XYZ file of C-alpha atoms in Angstrom:
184
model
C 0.000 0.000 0.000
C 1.551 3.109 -1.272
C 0.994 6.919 1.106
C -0.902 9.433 -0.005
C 1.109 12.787 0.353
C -0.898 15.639 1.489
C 0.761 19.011 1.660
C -1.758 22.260 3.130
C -3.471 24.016 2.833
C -6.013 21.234 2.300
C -8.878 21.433 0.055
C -12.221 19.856 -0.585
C -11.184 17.354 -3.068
C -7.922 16.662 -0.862
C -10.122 15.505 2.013
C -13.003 14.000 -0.032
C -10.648 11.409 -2.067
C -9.558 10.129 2.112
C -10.490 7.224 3.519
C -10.302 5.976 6.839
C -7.313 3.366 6.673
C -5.654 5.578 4.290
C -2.123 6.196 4.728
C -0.581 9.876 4.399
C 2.700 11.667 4.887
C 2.543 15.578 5.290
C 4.653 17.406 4.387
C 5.472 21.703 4.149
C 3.983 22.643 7.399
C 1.255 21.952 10.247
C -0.182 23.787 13.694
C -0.032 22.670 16.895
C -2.983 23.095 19.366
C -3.941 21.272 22.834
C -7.106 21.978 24.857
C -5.585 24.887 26.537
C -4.466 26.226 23.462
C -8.151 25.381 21.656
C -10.276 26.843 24.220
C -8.409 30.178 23.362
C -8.868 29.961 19.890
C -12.825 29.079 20.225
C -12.919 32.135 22.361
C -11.421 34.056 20.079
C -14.060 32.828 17.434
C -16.370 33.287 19.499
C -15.763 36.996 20.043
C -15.731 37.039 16.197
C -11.944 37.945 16.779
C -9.003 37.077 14.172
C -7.279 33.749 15.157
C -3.314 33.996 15.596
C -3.111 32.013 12.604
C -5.382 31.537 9.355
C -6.972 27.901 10.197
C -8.354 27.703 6.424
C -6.932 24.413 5.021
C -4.432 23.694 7.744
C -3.443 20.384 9.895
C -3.025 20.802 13.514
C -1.301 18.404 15.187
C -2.970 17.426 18.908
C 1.026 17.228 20.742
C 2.987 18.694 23.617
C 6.296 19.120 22.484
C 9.372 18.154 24.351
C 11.769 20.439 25.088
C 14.631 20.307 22.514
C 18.363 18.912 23.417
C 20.857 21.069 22.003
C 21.140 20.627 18.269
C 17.469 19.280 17.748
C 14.533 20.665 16.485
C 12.429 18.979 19.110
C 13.209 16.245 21.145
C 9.972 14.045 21.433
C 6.401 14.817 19.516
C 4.421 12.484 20.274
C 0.445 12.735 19.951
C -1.880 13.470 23.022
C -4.901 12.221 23.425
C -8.074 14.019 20.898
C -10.745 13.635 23.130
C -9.866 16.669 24.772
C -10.577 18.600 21.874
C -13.658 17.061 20.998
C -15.784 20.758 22.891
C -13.248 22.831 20.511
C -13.237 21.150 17.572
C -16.025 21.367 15.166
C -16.134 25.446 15.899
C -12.254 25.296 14.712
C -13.398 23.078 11.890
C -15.886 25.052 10.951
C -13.401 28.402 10.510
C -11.384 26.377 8.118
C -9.484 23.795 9.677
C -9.377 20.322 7.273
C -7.169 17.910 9.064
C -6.186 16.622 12.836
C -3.675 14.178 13.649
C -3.599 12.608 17.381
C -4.555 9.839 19.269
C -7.859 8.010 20.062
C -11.410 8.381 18.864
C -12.782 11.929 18.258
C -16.225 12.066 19.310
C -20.013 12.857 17.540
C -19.972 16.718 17.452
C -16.593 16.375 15.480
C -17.488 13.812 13.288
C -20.428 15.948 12.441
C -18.302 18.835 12.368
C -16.007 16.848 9.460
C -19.020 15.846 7.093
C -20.395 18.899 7.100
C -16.986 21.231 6.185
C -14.719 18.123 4.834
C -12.329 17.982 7.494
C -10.270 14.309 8.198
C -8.377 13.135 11.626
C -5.664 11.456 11.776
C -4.097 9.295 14.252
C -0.284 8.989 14.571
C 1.861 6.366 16.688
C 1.567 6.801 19.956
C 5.068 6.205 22.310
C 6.604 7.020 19.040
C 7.195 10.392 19.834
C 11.069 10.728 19.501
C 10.476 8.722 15.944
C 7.891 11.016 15.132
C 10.460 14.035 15.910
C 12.506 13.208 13.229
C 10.059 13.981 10.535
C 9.997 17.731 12.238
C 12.907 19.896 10.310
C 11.479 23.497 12.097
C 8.925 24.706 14.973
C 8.344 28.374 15.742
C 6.083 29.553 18.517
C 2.958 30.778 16.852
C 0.788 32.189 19.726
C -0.061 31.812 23.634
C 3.591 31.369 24.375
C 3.238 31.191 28.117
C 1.274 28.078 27.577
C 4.940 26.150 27.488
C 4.656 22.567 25.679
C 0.700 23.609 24.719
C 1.320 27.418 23.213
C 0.128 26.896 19.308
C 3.619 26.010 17.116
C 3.593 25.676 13.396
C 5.953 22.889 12.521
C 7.695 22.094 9.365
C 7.280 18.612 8.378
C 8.735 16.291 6.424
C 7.122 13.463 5.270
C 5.692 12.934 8.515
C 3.532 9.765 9.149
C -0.263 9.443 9.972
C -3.250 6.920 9.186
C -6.516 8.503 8.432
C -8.931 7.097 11.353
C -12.351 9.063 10.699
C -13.490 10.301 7.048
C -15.441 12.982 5.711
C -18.169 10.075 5.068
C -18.282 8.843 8.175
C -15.599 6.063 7.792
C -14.094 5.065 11.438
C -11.171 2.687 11.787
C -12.317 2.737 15.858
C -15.536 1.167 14.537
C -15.302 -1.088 11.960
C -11.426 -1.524 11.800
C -8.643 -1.388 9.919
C -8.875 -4.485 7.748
C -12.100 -3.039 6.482
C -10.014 -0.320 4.885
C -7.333 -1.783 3.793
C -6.567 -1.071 0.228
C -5.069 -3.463 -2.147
């Protein structure tokens, strides 16, 4: 089974031709965003507000970076767990956003949230986070840098690794598996 290289900003067609089982690398660049980080950025939408970065057709990435050892870009990057997000999500989704890459199951709301604006979430390797480091070449702090390991980043990636878990059609690796999705 070959990857599917996705490289945002993300559009319709990008997402639609996903399907959960699918494996992508992404490369060029992605956000990232934990709850803390979210519930500031749905209360800036919320306010109607600019965000600190343009959401439309971006990836964020649900990690809290370890600090870097001298010479790295970051030392460990592995993905936290999504269903923290799941209150924050669809309003994030809905102001642009067309991919998430974590861990676990993202809940109704979201999956709602990804039907009706074509969004996708991924799942990367969890305790793989030092592996998953290596596909990071650059990180700058984007916004709420007091947050530490959860202020919003936007990484440069390459060819970094994720499996698509839940579709724009409703597809769900958590649900029906991954054999059901395997393609040929």
């Amino acid at each position: 089974m070959d990857y599917i290289k996705l490289t945002p900003p993300l559009k319709n067609d990008d997402i639609e031709k996903l399907k959960a089982g699918d494996r992508v690398l992404i490369n060029g660049y992605m956000f990232t965003a934990r709850d803390a980080a979210h519930k500031r950025l749905v209360e800036l939408i919320d306010k109607n507000e600019n965000l600190p970065f343009d959401p439309t057709g971006q990836i964020i990435y649900f990690v809290g970076p370890a600090p870097a050892k001298p010479g790295q870009v970051m030392n460990s990057a592995g993905p936290t767990t999504s269903g923290r997000m799941n209150p924050y999500s669809p309003k994030v989704i809905a102001a642009g956003l067309k991919g998430m890459v974590g861990k676990g199951e993202m809940g109704p709301g979201v999956v709602e949230a990804m039907k009706k604006h074509k969004a996708v979430y991924m799942v990367a390797t969890g305790g793989a986070g030092a592996l998953i480091a290596n596909a990071i070449t650059g990180s700058e702090i984007v916004a709420y840098e007091e947050l530490g390991a959860e202020a919003v980043r936007k990484l440069t990636v390459k060819d970094f690794p994720a499996i698509v878990a839940q579709d724009c059609h409703g597809g769900n690796i958590f649900i029906e598996g991954v054999k059901k999705y395997k393609r040929e």
